[in-house]
């Protein structure tokens, strides 16, 4: 009986087994201005160039799909290591890094060493959705920054625009996102631009029988061929709008475009190739408010992929580089006594 009581006492004193979790308002006490400082930096950049919203929403996706949302996408390549940002899915198309730098500088000035780069990316994507689509949501925070960024992993984890439906569903399932969430998040293609190389396969030499992908509107294909000449050296930097209907607004018009064969990528057109995905496209095309709500929820869920919390990872000082390893404390420094000096 007494033993049992002691056992219970020990159990109740043991630390909770639940892992640290992301929380809304994680910086309430430690850096109360964090979220508003990021919002100000994003709003200033957006006022100058509204294209940054698309860049920042895509950056969040590309961060979360590779080693989780840990700002690995922000690390620069080093002599021995090609970083994610220099992998083909990111270079040269991913942009908005200067906005993250400005936001991080603002939060470091207010509360040094507190706010992770990973959370800055998550806040910036949220603010971008609000600015470009009036889609507002709270995003839990408390992510910590990773110390590894590997270009090969970016190429392996980020879905290619050449993907068919199976590959798209699988790439999202690998990150615990459902097929419906994949369709919902693809609605981000209602803002921003693409380089010609990402859809070139659909407008030239598509197959042995037809030059243009028959699942792309012929009139639109002709327009795209004019924007993106066959000679790649003259169209390498050219970009084309993703959403013809409301190119600057984050809204459900993307799904209307999908149904009219007015979308750029094989992966966009793939959303009509299975009954399940096609039904989700139809539903989103017909329910703007419902899609916006689902989009906000899916962004929050994407923001939870493989996150580092608690004492995992670090709070990077400079989002471009990992922190230098903490110096050994004074009394333990120097040559250990057991190392013989010759
Ligand atoms: C479903 C699989 C997806 C594929 C295959 C895909 C592929 C692509 C490609 C190839 C581009 C154009 C890059 C370029 O050539 O400049 C692009 C742009 C973009 N993607 Fe996706 N994407 C997918 C899902 C997503 C998701 C989940 C999001 C965010 C929630 C997203 C947000 C964006 C945005 C905002 C742009 C425009 C970027 C800009 O203007 O710079 N995409 N995507
Ligand atoms: C931070 O404050 C907001 C608003 O008062 C509240 O909803 C949230 O739960 C708080 N978060 C934490 C971790 O204290
Ligand atoms: C404003 O946007 C342009 C691109 O449209 C960019 O080149 C420039 O650096 C931006 N200026 C500021 C202050 O952000
Ligand atoms: C933005 O959305 C809110 C509700 O979420 C609504 O009250 C407001 O009118 C919207 N603003 C614009 C400019 O559409
Ligand atoms: C990067 O990731 C790939 C694929 O997992 C792996 O083969 C490679 O060794 C990694 N590179 C480095 C430098 O760790
Ligand atoms: C989808 O693409 C993968 C790899 O590219 C291929 O193995 C598979 O057969 C394709 N599936 C369908 C249904 O076409
Ligand atoms: C997906 O969920 C399972 C079960 O909850 C978990 O073990 C796994 O780590 C998760 N994977 C990702 C990529 O979040
Ligand atoms: C590929 O497309 C270009 C431009 O339409 C055409 O000139 C060329 O003959 C095509 N090549 C093949 C192998 O079909
Ligand atoms: C492609 O364009 C470049 C410069 O725009 C030009 O020098 C080259 O001759 C062109 N090549 C072909 C095959 O037309
Ligand atoms: C594309 O942009 C890069 C960097 O701005 C530049 O060096 C290159 O010459 C450009 N290429 C073309 C074909 O305009």
Coordinates of C-alpha atoms in Angstrom, one line a residue, residues 112-292:
X112 CA 17.6 39.3 -29.8
X113 CA 17.9 35.5 -30.0
X114 CA 14.2 34.8 -29.4
X115 CA 12.4 34.4 -32.6
X116 CA 13.3 31.6 -35.0
X117 CA 13.8 32.1 -38.7
X118 CA 11.3 29.2 -39.2
X119 CA 8.6 31.1 -37.4
X120 CA 9.4 34.3 -39.4
X121 CA 8.8 32.3 -42.6
X122 CA 5.5 30.9 -41.2
X123 CA 4.3 34.4 -40.1
X124 CA 5.4 36.0 -43.4
X125 CA 3.4 33.4 -45.4
X126 CA 0.4 34.0 -43.2
X127 CA 0.7 37.8 -43.7
X128 CA 1.1 37.3 -47.5
X129 CA -2.2 35.3 -47.6
X130 CA -3.9 38.2 -45.8
X131 CA -2.4 40.9 -48.0
X132 CA -3.0 39.1 -51.3
X133 CA -6.3 37.3 -50.5
X134 CA -7.8 38.7 -47.3
X135 CA -7.4 35.2 -46.0
X136 CA -6.5 35.7 -42.3
X137 CA -5.6 33.0 -39.7
X138 CA -3.7 32.5 -36.5
X139 CA -0.6 30.4 -37.0
X140 CA 0.9 28.5 -34.0
X141 CA 4.6 29.1 -33.5
X142 CA 7.5 27.9 -31.5
X143 CA 9.4 26.3 -34.4
X144 CA 13.2 26.0 -34.0
X145 CA 15.7 26.3 -36.8
X146 CA 17.6 23.4 -38.3
X147 CA 21.3 23.2 -39.0
X148 CA 21.2 21.1 -42.2
X149 CA 20.2 22.1 -45.7
X150 CA 20.7 19.6 -48.5
X151 CA 19.9 20.4 -52.2
X152 CA 19.3 16.8 -53.1
X153 CA 16.6 16.5 -50.4
X154 CA 14.9 19.6 -51.9
X155 CA 14.8 17.9 -55.3
X156 CA 13.6 14.7 -53.8
X157 CA 10.8 16.1 -51.6
X158 CA 9.4 18.9 -53.6
X159 CA 6.9 17.7 -56.3
X160 CA 7.8 18.4 -59.9
X161 CA 5.5 20.3 -62.2
X162 CA 5.6 17.2 -64.4
X163 CA 4.0 15.1 -61.7
X164 CA 0.9 13.1 -62.4
X165 CA -2.0 12.7 -59.9
X166 CA -0.4 9.6 -58.2
X167 CA 2.9 11.4 -57.6
X168 CA 1.2 14.5 -56.3
X169 CA -1.0 12.6 -53.8
X170 CA 2.1 10.6 -52.7
X171 CA 4.3 13.6 -52.2
X172 CA 1.7 15.2 -49.9
X173 CA 0.9 11.9 -48.2
X174 CA 4.6 11.7 -47.3
X175 CA 4.0 14.9 -45.3
X176 CA 0.8 13.7 -43.7
X177 CA -1.3 15.9 -46.0
X178 CA -4.4 14.4 -47.7
X179 CA -5.3 14.5 -51.3
X180 CA -8.0 17.1 -50.6
X181 CA -5.4 19.2 -48.8
X182 CA -3.1 18.9 -51.8
X183 CA -5.9 20.2 -54.0
X184 CA -6.7 23.0 -51.5
X185 CA -3.1 24.1 -51.2
X186 CA -2.6 24.1 -55.0
X187 CA -5.0 27.1 -54.9
X188 CA -1.9 29.1 -54.1
X189 CA -1.3 29.0 -57.8
X190 CA -3.9 31.7 -58.0
X191 CA -1.1 34.3 -57.5
X192 CA 2.5 34.6 -58.8
X193 CA 4.4 33.6 -61.8
X194 CA 6.3 30.8 -63.4
X195 CA 9.4 30.5 -65.6
X196 CA 8.9 29.1 -69.1
X197 CA 10.9 26.0 -68.2
X198 CA 8.3 24.8 -65.8
X199 CA 5.7 24.3 -68.5
X200 CA 7.8 24.0 -71.7
X201 CA 7.0 20.3 -71.9
X202 CA 3.3 21.2 -72.6
X203 CA 3.9 23.7 -75.5
X204 CA 6.7 22.2 -77.5
X205 CA 7.4 18.6 -78.6
X206 CA 4.7 17.3 -76.2
X207 CA 4.5 13.9 -77.8
X208 CA 5.3 12.1 -81.1
X209 CA 1.8 12.9 -82.4
X210 CA 1.2 16.4 -81.1
X211 CA 3.4 19.5 -80.3
X212 CA 1.0 20.9 -77.7
X213 CA -0.5 19.1 -74.7
X214 CA -4.2 18.4 -75.7
X215 CA -5.2 19.1 -72.1
X216 CA -4.0 22.7 -72.4
X217 CA -6.3 25.2 -74.1
X218 CA -5.0 25.6 -77.7
X219 CA -5.6 29.4 -77.7
X220 CA -3.7 29.7 -74.4
X221 CA -0.9 27.5 -75.7
X222 CA -0.4 29.8 -78.7
X223 CA -0.1 32.7 -76.3
X224 CA 2.4 30.9 -74.2
X225 CA 4.5 30.0 -77.2
X226 CA 4.7 33.7 -78.0
X227 CA 5.8 34.5 -74.5
X228 CA 8.2 31.6 -74.3
X229 CA 10.0 31.2 -77.7
X230 CA 11.2 27.7 -78.6
X231 CA 14.8 29.0 -78.4
X232 CA 15.3 28.6 -74.7
X233 CA 18.3 31.0 -74.5
X234 CA 15.9 33.9 -75.2
X235 CA 13.2 32.8 -72.7
X236 CA 15.3 31.7 -69.7
X237 CA 14.3 34.5 -67.4
X238 CA 10.8 35.1 -68.8
X239 CA 7.9 34.6 -66.4
X240 CA 4.2 34.1 -67.1
X241 CA 1.3 34.7 -64.7
X242 CA -0.1 31.6 -63.1
X243 CA -3.7 32.7 -62.9
X244 CA -5.1 34.3 -66.0
X245 CA -8.4 35.3 -64.3
X246 CA -7.3 37.2 -61.1
X247 CA -3.5 37.1 -61.3
X248 CA -2.9 39.3 -58.2
X249 CA -5.6 37.9 -55.9
X250 CA -5.2 34.8 -53.7
X251 CA -8.6 33.3 -54.4
X252 CA -10.4 30.2 -55.9
X253 CA -10.2 31.4 -59.5
X254 CA -7.3 28.9 -59.9
X255 CA -9.9 26.1 -59.8
X256 CA -12.0 27.8 -62.5
X257 CA -8.8 28.0 -64.6
X258 CA -8.1 24.3 -64.0
X259 CA -11.5 23.4 -65.3
X260 CA -11.0 25.6 -68.4
X261 CA -7.6 24.1 -69.2
X262 CA -6.0 27.5 -68.5
X263 CA -3.3 26.4 -66.1
X264 CA 0.4 26.1 -66.7
X265 CA 1.7 22.8 -65.3
X266 CA 1.1 19.2 -66.0
X267 CA 0.6 18.9 -62.2
X268 CA -2.2 21.5 -62.4
X269 CA -3.9 19.7 -65.2
X270 CA -3.5 16.4 -63.3
X271 CA -6.1 17.6 -60.8
X272 CA -8.7 16.7 -63.3
X273 CA -7.4 13.2 -64.0
X274 CA -9.0 11.3 -61.1
X275 CA -12.7 11.5 -60.0
X276 CA -11.7 12.3 -56.4
X277 CA -9.4 15.2 -57.2
X278 CA -11.6 16.5 -60.0
X279 CA -14.6 16.6 -57.5
X280 CA -12.4 18.6 -55.1
X281 CA -11.5 21.1 -57.9
X282 CA -15.2 21.5 -58.8
X283 CA -16.1 22.1 -55.2
X284 CA -13.4 24.7 -54.7
X285 CA -14.3 26.4 -57.9
X286 CA -17.9 26.7 -56.7
X287 CA -17.3 27.6 -53.0
X288 CA -14.9 30.6 -52.6
X289 CA -15.5 31.0 -48.9
X290 CA -15.3 27.3 -48.2
X291 CA -12.0 27.1 -50.1
X292 CA -10.5 30.0 -48.2

